Amino acid sequence: MSQRKILVLHGPNLNLLGMRQPEIYGHDTLEDINTALFEQASLAGWEIACRQSNHEGQLIDWIQAARLDGTTAIIINPAAYTHTSVAILDALNAFEGRVIEVHLSNVHKRESFRHHSYVSLRADGVIAGLGSQGYHAALEAVICQTA
């Protein structure tokens, strides 16, 4: 397994960041977040791939591919699939690297159905409520804990 490869997965509706409910999700676009993550990873000497899909099966395919391509860690914001997808949990359980779950909003201050996460059953860490800075904290954690 490579020591320097990270996959960042963004779930459904995150392609609308910056336009969709900025009072909850912030004003940064997905492109803003990904660009900043590329810069942060590059400065630390890491390779990073950022992908977004509104389709559960596509996210699962990317997780499964990460098992075979030398990916060290997955940072995932499963969005609404957090609360519904046993299939994403199963795919993550088959991945041997680190998994960090990220949420832009504090899900525990929101509707009660958002308080449960299937992904958390596999995640090595969970970051919620820090907005786009949560992604940077997750990336820093992976870099520091894997170095």
mmCIF file with all atom_site columns, C-alpha atoms in Angstrom:
data_model
loop_
_atom_site.group_PDB
_atom_site.id
_atom_site.type_symbol
_atom_site.label_atom_id
_atom_site.label_alt_id
_atom_site.label_comp_id
_atom_site.label_asym_id
_atom_site.label_entity_id
_atom_site.label_seq_id
_atom_site.pdbx_PDB_ins_code
_atom_site.Cartn_x
_atom_site.Cartn_y
_atom_site.Cartn_z
_atom_site.occupancy
_atom_site.B_iso_or_equiv
_atom_site.pdbx_formal_charge
_atom_site.auth_seq_id
_atom_site.auth_comp_id
_atom_site.auth_asym_id
_atom_site.auth_atom_id
_atom_site.pdbx_PDB_model_num
ATOM 1   C CA . MET A 1 1   ? 0.000   0.000  0.000  1.00 0.00 ? 1   MET A CA 1
ATOM 2   C CA . SER A 1 2   ? 1.306   3.447  -0.929 1.00 0.00 ? 2   SER A CA 1
ATOM 3   C CA . GLN A 1 3   ? 2.151   5.762  1.940  1.00 0.00 ? 3   GLN A CA 1
ATOM 4   C CA . ARG A 1 4   ? 1.043   8.919  0.166  1.00 0.00 ? 4   ARG A CA 1
ATOM 5   C CA . LYS A 1 5   ? -2.360  8.508  -1.547 1.00 0.00 ? 5   LYS A CA 1
ATOM 6   C CA . ILE A 1 6   ? -5.690  9.860  -0.260 1.00 0.00 ? 6   ILE A CA 1
ATOM 7   C CA . LEU A 1 7   ? -9.163  9.630  -1.754 1.00 0.00 ? 7   LEU A CA 1
ATOM 8   C CA . VAL A 1 8   ? -11.723 12.312 -0.861 1.00 0.00 ? 8   VAL A CA 1
ATOM 9   C CA . LEU A 1 9   ? -15.320 11.367 -1.596 1.00 0.00 ? 9   LEU A CA 1
ATOM 10  C CA . HIS A 1 10  ? -18.195 13.846 -1.599 1.00 0.00 ? 10  HIS A CA 1
ATOM 11  C CA . GLY A 1 11  ? -21.730 12.451 -1.580 1.00 0.00 ? 11  GLY A CA 1
ATOM 12  C CA . PRO A 1 12  ? -25.035 13.616 -3.012 1.00 0.00 ? 12  PRO A CA 1
ATOM 13  C CA . ASN A 1 13  ? -25.872 17.288 -3.443 1.00 0.00 ? 13  ASN A CA 1
ATOM 14  C CA . LEU A 1 14  ? -22.393 18.436 -2.423 1.00 0.00 ? 14  LEU A CA 1
ATOM 15  C CA . ASN A 1 15  ? -21.907 19.571 -6.038 1.00 0.00 ? 15  ASN A CA 1
ATOM 16  C CA . LEU A 1 16  ? -24.310 22.382 -5.060 1.00 0.00 ? 16  LEU A CA 1
ATOM 17  C CA . LEU A 1 17  ? -22.115 23.765 -2.280 1.00 0.00 ? 17  LEU A CA 1
ATOM 18  C CA . GLY A 1 18  ? -21.985 27.536 -2.228 1.00 0.00 ? 18  GLY A CA 1
ATOM 19  C CA . MET A 1 19  ? -25.482 27.734 -3.725 1.00 0.00 ? 19  MET A CA 1
ATOM 20  C CA . ARG A 1 20  ? -27.501 25.321 -1.573 1.00 0.00 ? 20  ARG A CA 1
ATOM 21  C CA . GLN A 1 21  ? -28.429 26.486 1.935  1.00 0.00 ? 21  GLN A CA 1
ATOM 22  C CA . PRO A 1 22  ? -25.218 28.461 2.593  1.00 0.00 ? 22  PRO A CA 1
ATOM 23  C CA . GLU A 1 23  ? -26.485 29.225 6.101  1.00 0.00 ? 23  GLU A CA 1
ATOM 24  C CA . ILE A 1 24  ? -26.016 25.497 6.839  1.00 0.00 ? 24  ILE A CA 1
ATOM 25  C CA . TYR A 1 25  ? -23.261 24.401 4.452  1.00 0.00 ? 25  TYR A CA 1
ATOM 26  C CA . GLY A 1 26  ? -21.262 27.611 3.981  1.00 0.00 ? 26  GLY A CA 1
ATOM 27  C CA . HIS A 1 27  ? -20.298 29.684 0.976  1.00 0.00 ? 27  HIS A CA 1
ATOM 28  C CA . ASP A 1 28  ? -17.339 27.626 -0.268 1.00 0.00 ? 28  ASP A CA 1
ATOM 29  C CA . THR A 1 29  ? -17.999 25.715 -3.466 1.00 0.00 ? 29  THR A CA 1
ATOM 30  C CA . LEU A 1 30  ? -16.913 22.118 -3.948 1.00 0.00 ? 30  LEU A CA 1
ATOM 31  C CA . GLU A 1 31  ? -14.241 23.413 -6.320 1.00 0.00 ? 31  GLU A CA 1
ATOM 32  C CA . ASP A 1 32  ? -12.979 25.779 -3.594 1.00 0.00 ? 32  ASP A CA 1
ATOM 33  C CA . ILE A 1 33  ? -12.735 22.906 -1.135 1.00 0.00 ? 33  ILE A CA 1
ATOM 34  C CA . ASN A 1 34  ? -11.032 20.545 -3.583 1.00 0.00 ? 34  ASN A CA 1
ATOM 35  C CA . THR A 1 35  ? -8.527  23.179 -4.728 1.00 0.00 ? 35  THR A CA 1
ATOM 36  C CA . ALA A 1 36  ? -7.530  23.916 -1.137 1.00 0.00 ? 36  ALA A CA 1
ATOM 37  C CA . LEU A 1 37  ? -7.195  20.190 -0.384 1.00 0.00 ? 37  LEU A CA 1
ATOM 38  C CA . PHE A 1 38  ? -4.963  19.690 -3.449 1.00 0.00 ? 38  PHE A CA 1
ATOM 39  C CA . GLU A 1 39  ? -2.723  22.532 -2.249 1.00 0.00 ? 39  GLU A CA 1
ATOM 40  C CA . GLN A 1 40  ? -2.573  21.182 1.320  1.00 0.00 ? 40  GLN A CA 1
ATOM 41  C CA . ALA A 1 41  ? -1.803  17.635 0.168  1.00 0.00 ? 41  ALA A CA 1
ATOM 42  C CA . SER A 1 42  ? 0.782   18.770 -2.354 1.00 0.00 ? 42  SER A CA 1
ATOM 43  C CA . LEU A 1 43  ? 2.672   20.814 0.243  1.00 0.00 ? 43  LEU A CA 1
ATOM 44  C CA . ALA A 1 44  ? 2.850   17.704 2.425  1.00 0.00 ? 44  ALA A CA 1
ATOM 45  C CA . GLY A 1 45  ? 4.000   15.490 -0.483 1.00 0.00 ? 45  GLY A CA 1
ATOM 46  C CA . TRP A 1 46  ? 0.764   13.527 -0.784 1.00 0.00 ? 46  TRP A CA 1
ATOM 47  C CA . GLU A 1 47  ? -1.271  12.534 -3.834 1.00 0.00 ? 47  GLU A CA 1
ATOM 48  C CA . ILE A 1 48  ? -4.976  13.281 -3.529 1.00 0.00 ? 48  ILE A CA 1
ATOM 49  C CA . ALA A 1 49  ? -8.017  12.506 -5.670 1.00 0.00 ? 49  ALA A CA 1
ATOM 50  C CA . CYS A 1 50  ? -11.321 14.274 -5.008 1.00 0.00 ? 50  CYS A CA 1
ATOM 51  C CA . ARG A 1 51  ? -14.545 12.876 -6.429 1.00 0.00 ? 51  ARG A CA 1
ATOM 52  C CA . GLN A 1 52  ? -18.244 13.673 -6.049 1.00 0.00 ? 52  GLN A CA 1
ATOM 53  C CA . SER A 1 53  ? -21.285 11.649 -7.002 1.00 0.00 ? 53  SER A CA 1
ATOM 54  C CA . ASN A 1 54  ? -25.003 11.785 -6.401 1.00 0.00 ? 54  ASN A CA 1
ATOM 55  C CA . HIS A 1 55  ? -25.105 8.014  -6.952 1.00 0.00 ? 55  HIS A CA 1
ATOM 56  C CA . GLU A 1 56  ? -24.512 5.510  -4.168 1.00 0.00 ? 56  GLU A CA 1
ATOM 57  C CA . GLY A 1 57  ? -23.182 2.815  -6.496 1.00 0.00 ? 57  GLY A CA 1
ATOM 58  C CA . GLN A 1 58  ? -20.550 5.153  -7.932 1.00 0.00 ? 58  GLN A CA 1
ATOM 59  C CA . LEU A 1 59  ? -19.279 5.991  -4.440 1.00 0.00 ? 59  LEU A CA 1
ATOM 60  C CA . ILE A 1 60  ? -19.095 2.268  -3.650 1.00 0.00 ? 60  ILE A CA 1
ATOM 61  C CA . ASP A 1 61  ? -17.186 1.590  -6.887 1.00 0.00 ? 61  ASP A CA 1
ATOM 62  C CA . TRP A 1 62  ? -14.618 4.243  -5.944 1.00 0.00 ? 62  TRP A CA 1
ATOM 63  C CA . ILE A 1 63  ? -14.246 2.810  -2.423 1.00 0.00 ? 63  ILE A CA 1
ATOM 64  C CA . GLN A 1 64  ? -13.730 -0.678 -3.844 1.00 0.00 ? 64  GLN A CA 1
ATOM 65  C CA . ALA A 1 65  ? -11.162 0.597  -6.354 1.00 0.00 ? 65  ALA A CA 1
ATOM 66  C CA . ALA A 1 66  ? -9.266  2.278  -3.501 1.00 0.00 ? 66  ALA A CA 1
ATOM 67  C CA . ARG A 1 67  ? -8.686  -1.179 -1.979 1.00 0.00 ? 67  ARG A CA 1
ATOM 68  C CA . LEU A 1 68  ? -6.560  -2.092 -4.988 1.00 0.00 ? 68  LEU A CA 1
ATOM 69  C CA . ASP A 1 69  ? -4.827  1.117  -6.083 1.00 0.00 ? 69  ASP A CA 1
ATOM 70  C CA . GLY A 1 70  ? -2.621  1.835  -3.075 1.00 0.00 ? 70  GLY A CA 1
ATOM 71  C CA . THR A 1 71  ? -4.867  4.368  -1.393 1.00 0.00 ? 71  THR A CA 1
ATOM 72  C CA . THR A 1 72  ? -3.771  4.978  2.192  1.00 0.00 ? 72  THR A CA 1
ATOM 73  C CA . ALA A 1 73  ? -6.911  6.724  3.457  1.00 0.00 ? 73  ALA A CA 1
ATOM 74  C CA . ILE A 1 74  ? -10.404 7.788  2.499  1.00 0.00 ? 74  ILE A CA 1
ATOM 75  C CA . ILE A 1 75  ? -11.926 11.056 3.653  1.00 0.00 ? 75  ILE A CA 1
ATOM 76  C CA . ILE A 1 76  ? -15.649 10.812 3.034  1.00 0.00 ? 76  ILE A CA 1
ATOM 77  C CA . ASN A 1 77  ? -18.602 13.127 3.376  1.00 0.00 ? 77  ASN A CA 1
ATOM 78  C CA . PRO A 1 78  ? -21.376 10.691 2.530  1.00 0.00 ? 78  PRO A CA 1
ATOM 79  C CA . ALA A 1 79  ? -23.983 13.460 2.917  1.00 0.00 ? 79  ALA A CA 1
ATOM 80  C CA . ALA A 1 80  ? -27.494 11.964 3.094  1.00 0.00 ? 80  ALA A CA 1
ATOM 81  C CA . TYR A 1 81  ? -26.077 8.445  2.577  1.00 0.00 ? 81  TYR A CA 1
ATOM 82  C CA . THR A 1 82  ? -24.583 8.793  6.060  1.00 0.00 ? 82  THR A CA 1
ATOM 83  C CA . HIS A 1 83  ? -27.957 7.927  7.534  1.00 0.00 ? 83  HIS A CA 1
ATOM 84  C CA . THR A 1 84  ? -29.141 5.338  5.033  1.00 0.00 ? 84  THR A CA 1
ATOM 85  C CA . SER A 1 85  ? -26.355 3.383  3.371  1.00 0.00 ? 85  SER A CA 1
ATOM 86  C CA . VAL A 1 86  ? -25.374 0.024  4.771  1.00 0.00 ? 86  VAL A CA 1
ATOM 87  C CA . ALA A 1 87  ? -23.852 -0.607 1.328  1.00 0.00 ? 87  ALA A CA 1
ATOM 88  C CA . ILE A 1 88  ? -21.333 2.236  1.765  1.00 0.00 ? 88  ILE A CA 1
ATOM 89  C CA . LEU A 1 89  ? -20.563 0.932  5.260  1.00 0.00 ? 89  LEU A CA 1
ATOM 90  C CA . ASP A 1 90  ? -19.917 -2.547 3.837  1.00 0.00 ? 90  ASP A CA 1
ATOM 91  C CA . ALA A 1 91  ? -17.603 -1.139 1.157  1.00 0.00 ? 91  ALA A CA 1
ATOM 92  C CA . LEU A 1 92  ? -15.685 0.883  3.758  1.00 0.00 ? 92  LEU A CA 1
ATOM 93  C CA . ASN A 1 93  ? -15.410 -2.196 5.984  1.00 0.00 ? 93  ASN A CA 1
ATOM 94  C CA . ALA A 1 94  ? -13.586 -3.935 3.129  1.00 0.00 ? 94  ALA A CA 1
ATOM 95  C CA . PHE A 1 95  ? -11.081 -1.044 2.843  1.00 0.00 ? 95  PHE A CA 1
ATOM 96  C CA . GLU A 1 96  ? -7.985  -1.601 4.982  1.00 0.00 ? 96  GLU A CA 1
ATOM 97  C CA . GLY A 1 97  ? -6.754  2.005  5.227  1.00 0.00 ? 97  GLY A CA 1
ATOM 98  C CA . ARG A 1 98  ? -7.855  4.857  7.447  1.00 0.00 ? 98  ARG A CA 1
ATOM 99  C CA . VAL A 1 99  ? -11.343 6.347  7.058  1.00 0.00 ? 99  VAL A CA 1
ATOM 100 C CA . ILE A 1 100 ? -12.275 9.833  8.245  1.00 0.00 ? 100 ILE A CA 1
ATOM 101 C CA . GLU A 1 101 ? -15.923 10.911 8.072  1.00 0.00 ? 101 GLU A CA 1
ATOM 102 C CA . VAL A 1 102 ? -16.580 14.626 7.508  1.00 0.00 ? 102 VAL A CA 1
ATOM 103 C CA . HIS A 1 103 ? -19.750 16.688 7.759  1.00 0.00 ? 103 HIS A CA 1
ATOM 104 C CA . LEU A 1 104 ? -19.920 20.402 7.066  1.00 0.00 ? 104 LEU A CA 1
ATOM 105 C CA . SER A 1 105 ? -22.732 21.005 9.535  1.00 0.00 ? 105 SER A CA 1
ATOM 106 C CA . ASN A 1 106 ? -23.087 19.793 13.094 1.00 0.00 ? 106 ASN A CA 1
ATOM 107 C CA . VAL A 1 107 ? -25.456 16.926 12.392 1.00 0.00 ? 107 VAL A CA 1
ATOM 108 C CA . HIS A 1 108 ? -26.243 16.613 16.095 1.00 0.00 ? 108 HIS A CA 1
ATOM 109 C CA . LYS A 1 109 ? -27.887 20.051 16.121 1.00 0.00 ? 109 LYS A CA 1
ATOM 110 C CA . ARG A 1 110 ? -30.141 19.101 13.218 1.00 0.00 ? 110 ARG A CA 1
ATOM 111 C CA . GLU A 1 111 ? -33.093 16.756 12.662 1.00 0.00 ? 111 GLU A CA 1
ATOM 112 C CA . SER A 1 112 ? -33.010 13.600 14.764 1.00 0.00 ? 112 SER A CA 1
ATOM 113 C CA . PHE A 1 113 ? -32.689 11.297 11.723 1.00 0.00 ? 113 PHE A CA 1
ATOM 114 C CA . ARG A 1 114 ? -29.303 12.923 11.039 1.00 0.00 ? 114 ARG A CA 1
ATOM 115 C CA . HIS A 1 115 ? -27.951 11.840 14.438 1.00 0.00 ? 115 HIS A CA 1
ATOM 116 C CA . HIS A 1 116 ? -27.274 8.276  13.278 1.00 0.00 ? 116 HIS A CA 1
ATOM 117 C CA . SER A 1 117 ? -24.401 7.455  10.946 1.00 0.00 ? 117 SER A CA 1
ATOM 118 C CA . TYR A 1 118 ? -23.758 4.047  9.442  1.00 0.00 ? 118 TYR A CA 1
ATOM 119 C CA . VAL A 1 119 ? -20.366 5.306  8.233  1.00 0.00 ? 119 VAL A CA 1
ATOM 120 C CA . SER A 1 120 ? -19.305 6.114  11.804 1.00 0.00 ? 120 SER A CA 1
ATOM 121 C CA . LEU A 1 121 ? -19.360 2.397  12.558 1.00 0.00 ? 121 LEU A CA 1
ATOM 122 C CA . ARG A 1 122 ? -16.247 2.124  10.344 1.00 0.00 ? 122 ARG A CA 1
ATOM 123 C CA . ALA A 1 123 ? -14.699 5.574  10.600 1.00 0.00 ? 123 ALA A CA 1
ATOM 124 C CA . ASP A 1 124 ? -11.449 6.037  12.493 1.00 0.00 ? 124 ASP A CA 1
ATOM 125 C CA . GLY A 1 125 ? -12.480 9.632  13.147 1.00 0.00 ? 125 GLY A CA 1
ATOM 126 C CA . VAL A 1 126 ? -15.487 11.901 12.635 1.00 0.00 ? 126 VAL A CA 1
ATOM 127 C CA . ILE A 1 127 ? -15.400 15.662 12.117 1.00 0.00 ? 127 ILE A CA 1
ATOM 128 C CA . ALA A 1 128 ? -18.668 17.593 12.083 1.00 0.00 ? 128 ALA A CA 1
ATOM 129 C CA . GLY A 1 129 ? -19.688 21.221 12.265 1.00 0.00 ? 129 GLY A CA 1
ATOM 130 C CA . LEU A 1 130 ? -16.467 22.918 11.161 1.00 0.00 ? 130 LEU A CA 1
ATOM 131 C CA . GLY A 1 131 ? -17.655 23.772 7.665  1.00 0.00 ? 131 GLY A CA 1
ATOM 132 C CA . SER A 1 132 ? -15.085 23.327 4.931  1.00 0.00 ? 132 SER A CA 1
ATOM 133 C CA . GLN A 1 133 ? -12.318 23.458 7.555  1.00 0.00 ? 133 GLN A CA 1
ATOM 134 C CA . GLY A 1 134 ? -13.411 19.963 8.584  1.00 0.00 ? 134 GLY A CA 1
ATOM 135 C CA . TYR A 1 135 ? -11.916 18.588 5.375  1.00 0.00 ? 135 TYR A CA 1
ATOM 136 C CA . HIS A 1 136 ? -8.592  20.268 6.153  1.00 0.00 ? 136 HIS A CA 1
ATOM 137 C CA . ALA A 1 137 ? -8.616  18.872 9.687  1.00 0.00 ? 137 ALA A CA 1
ATOM 138 C CA . ALA A 1 138 ? -9.306  15.394 8.304  1.00 0.00 ? 138 ALA A CA 1
ATOM 139 C CA . LEU A 1 139 ? -6.489  15.683 5.779  1.00 0.00 ? 139 LEU A CA 1
ATOM 140 C CA . GLU A 1 140 ? -4.086  16.931 8.454  1.00 0.00 ? 140 GLU A CA 1
ATOM 141 C CA . ALA A 1 141 ? -5.050  14.011 10.687 1.00 0.00 ? 141 ALA A CA 1
ATOM 142 C CA . VAL A 1 142 ? -4.348  11.500 7.919  1.00 0.00 ? 142 VAL A CA 1
ATOM 143 C CA . ILE A 1 143 ? -1.033  13.112 7.055  1.00 0.00 ? 143 ILE A CA 1
ATOM 144 C CA . CYS A 1 144 ? 0.140   13.304 10.681 1.00 0.00 ? 144 CYS A CA 1
ATOM 145 C CA . GLN A 1 145 ? -1.080  9.866  11.734 1.00 0.00 ? 145 GLN A CA 1
ATOM 146 C CA . THR A 1 146 ? 0.313   8.105  8.680  1.00 0.00 ? 146 THR A CA 1
ATOM 147 C CA . ALA A 1 147 ? 3.700   9.829  8.503  1.00 0.00 ? 147 ALA A CA 1
#
